[in-house]
Short mmCIF file of C-alpha atoms in Angstrom, two decimals:
data_model
loop_
_atom_site.label_atom_id
_atom_site.label_comp_id
_atom_site.label_asym_id
_atom_site.label_seq_id
_atom_site.Cartn_x
_atom_site.Cartn_y
_atom_site.Cartn_z
CA UNK A 87 29.62 14.06 12.58
CA UNK A 88 28.68 17.53 13.51
CA UNK A 89 26.01 18.37 15.92
CA UNK A 90 23.84 20.19 13.25
CA UNK A 91 23.89 17.11 11.34
CA UNK A 92 22.94 14.99 14.17
CA UNK A 93 20.01 17.21 14.71
CA UNK A 94 18.93 17.23 11.06
CA UNK A 95 19.12 13.38 10.98
CA UNK A 96 17.07 13.26 14.16
CA UNK A 97 14.51 15.58 12.61
CA UNK A 98 14.43 13.58 9.47
CA UNK A 99 13.81 10.44 11.30
CA UNK A 100 11.04 12.06 13.40
CA UNK A 101 9.23 13.37 10.42
CA UNK A 102 9.45 9.99 8.70
CA UNK A 103 7.93 8.58 11.62
CA UNK A 104 5.13 11.03 11.65
CA UNK A 105 4.45 10.31 7.94
CA UNK A 106 4.54 6.44 8.75
CA UNK A 107 1.94 6.87 11.46
CA UNK A 108 -0.83 7.80 8.92
CA UNK A 109 -1.89 10.83 10.75
CA UNK A 110 -1.10 12.77 7.52
CA UNK A 111 -2.84 11.13 4.50
CA UNK A 112 -1.43 11.36 0.95
CA UNK A 113 -2.02 14.64 -0.69
CA UNK A 114 -2.37 16.45 2.68
CA UNK A 115 -0.13 19.23 3.70
CA UNK A 116 2.49 18.83 6.48
CA UNK A 117 2.78 21.59 9.25
CA UNK A 118 4.91 24.48 8.03
CA UNK A 119 8.69 24.75 8.62
CA UNK A 120 8.23 27.00 11.55
CA UNK A 121 5.73 24.66 13.36
CA UNK A 122 7.99 21.54 12.45
CA UNK A 123 10.97 23.28 13.96
CA UNK A 124 9.09 24.04 17.12
CA UNK A 125 7.70 20.56 17.37
CA UNK A 126 11.11 18.99 16.89
CA UNK A 127 13.28 21.24 18.82
CA UNK A 128 15.28 22.35 15.81
CA UNK A 129 16.05 25.20 13.45
CA UNK A 130 14.03 25.89 10.14
CA UNK A 131 17.33 25.28 8.42
CA UNK A 132 17.59 21.81 9.90
CA UNK A 133 13.86 21.14 9.15
CA UNK A 134 14.29 22.19 5.62
CA UNK A 135 17.26 20.14 5.21
CA UNK A 136 15.38 17.05 6.58
CA UNK A 137 12.33 17.63 4.37
CA UNK A 138 14.92 17.78 1.32
CA UNK A 139 15.94 14.38 2.30
CA UNK A 140 12.31 13.14 2.39
CA UNK A 141 11.76 14.86 -0.91
CA UNK A 142 14.56 12.89 -2.50
CA UNK A 143 13.07 9.69 -1.19
CA UNK A 144 9.84 10.70 -3.12
CA UNK A 145 7.96 10.84 0.22
CA UNK A 146 6.99 14.53 0.12
CA UNK A 147 6.50 17.14 -2.62
CA UNK A 148 7.37 20.84 -1.90
CA UNK A 149 5.27 23.31 -3.72
CA UNK A 150 6.64 26.91 -3.89
CA UNK A 151 4.17 29.20 -2.11
CA UNK A 152 1.96 26.48 -0.83
CA UNK A 153 4.00 24.17 1.49
CA UNK A 154 5.14 20.62 1.67
CA UNK A 155 2.66 17.74 0.97
CA UNK A 156 2.68 13.98 1.48
CA UNK A 157 3.25 12.21 -1.74
CA UNK A 158 0.48 10.27 -3.13
CA UNK A 159 3.13 7.51 -3.63
CA UNK A 160 4.19 7.50 0.03
CA UNK A 161 2.41 4.41 1.06
CA UNK A 162 4.04 2.37 -1.64
CA UNK A 163 7.50 3.84 -0.95
CA UNK A 164 7.24 3.25 2.73
CA UNK A 165 5.88 -0.33 2.24
CA UNK A 166 8.62 -1.39 -0.05
CA UNK A 167 11.28 0.09 2.14
CA UNK A 168 9.98 -1.45 5.37
CA UNK A 169 9.89 -4.81 3.77
CA UNK A 170 13.24 -4.53 1.88
CA UNK A 171 11.64 -5.57 -1.10
CA UNK A 172 14.13 -6.60 -3.99
CA UNK A 173 12.74 -6.92 -7.45
CA UNK A 174 15.35 -8.78 -9.57
CA UNK A 175 14.63 -8.77 -13.26
CA UNK A 176 13.41 -12.16 -13.03
CA UNK A 177 11.01 -11.48 -10.24
CA UNK A 178 9.95 -8.18 -11.71
CA UNK A 179 8.98 -9.95 -14.93
CA UNK A 180 7.23 -12.70 -13.20
CA UNK A 181 5.33 -10.10 -11.04
CA UNK A 182 4.31 -8.20 -14.08
CA UNK A 183 3.02 -11.30 -15.79
CA UNK A 184 0.92 -12.23 -12.68
CA UNK A 185 -0.50 -8.74 -12.58
CA UNK A 186 -1.27 -8.94 -16.34
CA UNK A 187 -3.01 -12.27 -15.83
CA UNK A 188 -5.09 -10.69 -12.98
CA UNK A 189 -5.99 -7.69 -14.91
CA UNK A 190 -7.38 -9.89 -17.64
CA UNK A 191 -9.72 -11.73 -15.49
CA UNK A 192 -10.06 -10.40 -12.21
CA UNK A 193 -12.12 -7.17 -12.80
CA UNK A 194 -14.62 -9.72 -14.37
CA UNK A 195 -14.61 -11.97 -11.37
CA UNK A 196 -15.25 -9.21 -9.02
CA UNK A 197 -18.12 -8.02 -11.34
CA UNK A 198 -19.66 -11.45 -11.32
CA UNK A 199 -19.32 -11.71 -7.51
CA UNK A 200 -21.18 -8.31 -7.25
CA UNK A 201 -24.21 -9.68 -9.28
CA UNK A 202 -25.79 -11.31 -6.20
CA UNK A 203 -23.65 -11.16 -3.17
CA UNK A 204 -24.71 -13.40 -0.35
CA UNK A 205 -24.83 -12.05 3.20
CA UNK A 206 -21.97 -14.40 4.27
CA UNK A 207 -19.79 -13.37 1.62
CA UNK A 208 -20.36 -9.70 2.60
CA UNK A 209 -19.46 -10.52 6.19
CA UNK A 210 -16.43 -12.35 5.10
CA UNK A 211 -15.20 -9.26 3.09
CA UNK A 212 -15.65 -7.11 6.26
CA UNK A 213 -13.77 -9.53 8.32
CA UNK A 214 -10.94 -9.66 5.68
CA UNK A 215 -10.73 -5.92 5.91
CA UNK A 216 -10.27 -6.02 9.56
CA UNK A 217 -7.59 -8.68 9.40
CA UNK A 218 -5.55 -6.37 7.02
CA UNK A 219 -5.78 -3.75 9.71
CA UNK A 220 -4.55 -5.99 12.42
CA UNK A 221 -1.81 -7.95 10.53
CA UNK A 222 1.18 -8.31 12.85
CA UNK A 223 3.82 -8.50 10.03
CA UNK A 224 4.44 -7.52 6.54
CA UNK A 225 4.12 -11.15 5.33
CA UNK A 226 0.90 -11.73 7.08
CA UNK A 227 -0.29 -8.36 5.64
CA UNK A 228 0.43 -9.65 2.22
CA UNK A 229 -1.46 -12.99 2.79
CA UNK A 230 -4.39 -11.04 4.06
CA UNK A 231 -4.50 -8.82 1.05
CA UNK A 232 -4.43 -11.84 -1.36
CA UNK A 233 -6.97 -13.61 1.02
CA UNK A 234 -9.42 -10.68 0.50
CA UNK A 235 -9.25 -11.05 -3.31
CA UNK A 236 -9.66 -14.77 -3.16
CA UNK A 237 -13.14 -14.24 -1.67
CA UNK A 238 -14.65 -12.78 -4.65
CA UNK A 239 -13.00 -15.64 -6.73
CA UNK A 240 -14.83 -18.02 -4.61
CA UNK A 241 -18.11 -16.20 -4.74
CA UNK A 242 -17.91 -15.94 -8.47
CA UNK A 243 -18.19 -19.77 -8.57
CA UNK A 244 -15.44 -20.81 -10.97
CA UNK A 245 -13.33 -23.39 -9.60
CA UNK A 246 -10.53 -23.18 -12.25
CA UNK A 247 -10.27 -19.59 -11.80
CA UNK A 248 -9.89 -20.06 -7.98
CA UNK A 249 -7.15 -22.67 -8.66
CA UNK A 250 -5.50 -20.24 -10.94
CA UNK A 251 -5.41 -17.40 -8.29
CA UNK A 252 -4.08 -19.97 -5.78
CA UNK A 253 -1.34 -20.77 -8.16
CA UNK A 254 -0.45 -16.97 -8.48
CA UNK A 255 -0.38 -16.64 -4.75
CA UNK A 256 1.76 -19.75 -4.13
CA UNK A 257 4.29 -18.45 -6.53
CA UNK A 258 4.29 -15.02 -4.73
CA UNK A 259 4.64 -16.74 -1.39
CA UNK A 260 7.41 -18.94 -2.38
CA UNK A 261 9.47 -15.65 -3.00
CA UNK A 262 7.94 -14.21 0.33
CA UNK A 263 6.19 -11.77 -1.70
CA UNK A 264 9.71 -10.33 -2.79
CA UNK A 265 10.26 -9.02 0.90
CA UNK A 266 13.64 -9.39 2.49
CA UNK A 267 12.44 -9.73 6.15
CA UNK A 268 10.09 -12.20 7.72
CA UNK A 269 9.33 -9.81 10.41
CA UNK A 270 9.05 -6.46 8.62
CA UNK A 271 6.61 -4.13 10.16
CA UNK A 272 3.72 -2.60 8.50
CA UNK A 273 3.34 1.39 8.86
CA UNK A 274 -0.21 2.55 9.63
CA UNK A 275 -0.04 4.67 6.41
CA UNK A 276 0.34 1.48 4.42
CA UNK A 277 -2.46 -0.29 6.50
CA UNK A 278 -4.75 2.70 5.86
CA UNK A 279 -3.85 2.94 2.07
CA UNK A 280 -4.55 -0.59 1.39
CA UNK A 281 -7.70 -0.73 3.69
CA UNK A 282 -9.23 2.32 1.74
CA UNK A 283 -8.46 0.89 -1.64
CA UNK A 284 -9.97 -2.37 -0.98
CA UNK A 285 -12.97 -0.97 1.06
CA UNK A 286 -13.90 0.71 -2.10
CA UNK A 287 -13.90 -2.78 -3.89
CA UNK A 288 -15.77 -4.19 -1.12
CA UNK A 289 -18.44 -1.39 -1.16
CA UNK A 290 -18.94 -1.95 -4.71
CA UNK A 291 -19.37 -5.64 -4.65
CA UNK A 292 -21.68 -5.67 -1.52
CA UNK A 293 -23.71 -2.83 -3.08
CA UNK A 294 -24.22 -5.07 -6.01
CA UNK A 295 -22.76 -2.90 -8.47
CA UNK A 296 -20.85 -4.88 -10.92
CA UNK A 297 -19.85 -2.12 -13.16
CA UNK A 298 -18.16 -0.27 -10.17
CA UNK A 299 -16.71 -3.54 -8.85
CA UNK A 300 -14.94 -3.93 -12.17
CA UNK A 301 -13.52 -0.61 -12.22
CA UNK A 302 -12.25 -0.49 -8.71
CA UNK A 303 -10.45 -3.93 -9.02
CA UNK A 304 -8.84 -2.58 -12.22
CA UNK A 305 -7.75 0.61 -10.54
CA UNK A 306 -6.34 -1.41 -7.66
CA UNK A 307 -4.26 -3.66 -9.86
CA UNK A 308 -2.99 -1.01 -12.13
CA UNK A 309 -1.96 1.00 -9.06
CA UNK A 310 0.02 -2.12 -7.78
CA UNK A 311 1.83 -2.29 -11.20
CA UNK A 312 2.79 1.38 -11.08
CA UNK A 313 4.35 0.85 -7.60
CA UNK A 314 7.16 -1.13 -9.36
CA UNK A 315 8.26 1.99 -11.10
CA UNK A 316 9.04 3.82 -7.77
#
């Protein structure tokens, strides 16, 4: 392996770690090639090659005359890569079916929970958001995300729908949420992405806005389905 390639590979890994840190948000511009070269002790050619590698992974988008931007899909790409998610045709089919079922009922469940949210329920939503930021592993992170959603099922007051949601989570849990590693890490950019999306749901519900709660939940679930196409 040549020295030049060694440097390019190092720069690629360092920039990738920068993107994982969450210091740059999806849609934001990265430092220019000259700045990155200075920061990483590399040449602009080596930085350019590293950015090309990241572009092929879908993590960055390069716009002529404007610069390099973090892709809007970066959190999902990083999450799936870190957890070594493997969606076989059977699992992919099953996941799509569970998402379809959730899309049919969950926006309405959230809207009902938003009609008269209790103070304790609002506190529980905030605590759930904090757990998502603190989850030590990817598996716990996924458990906490589903736990957040379960709160508004309980608040909506329909035991059958709660049971149905629990069955969905049990099926996902049995496959370790399709992750390949029990101790997979959670990148800060992934934590921030999900925290931001779920915070919008929490805000809509705790504000007593059923229409916005319905829309936010639907948007979140549609985005989850779209992540499978990455």
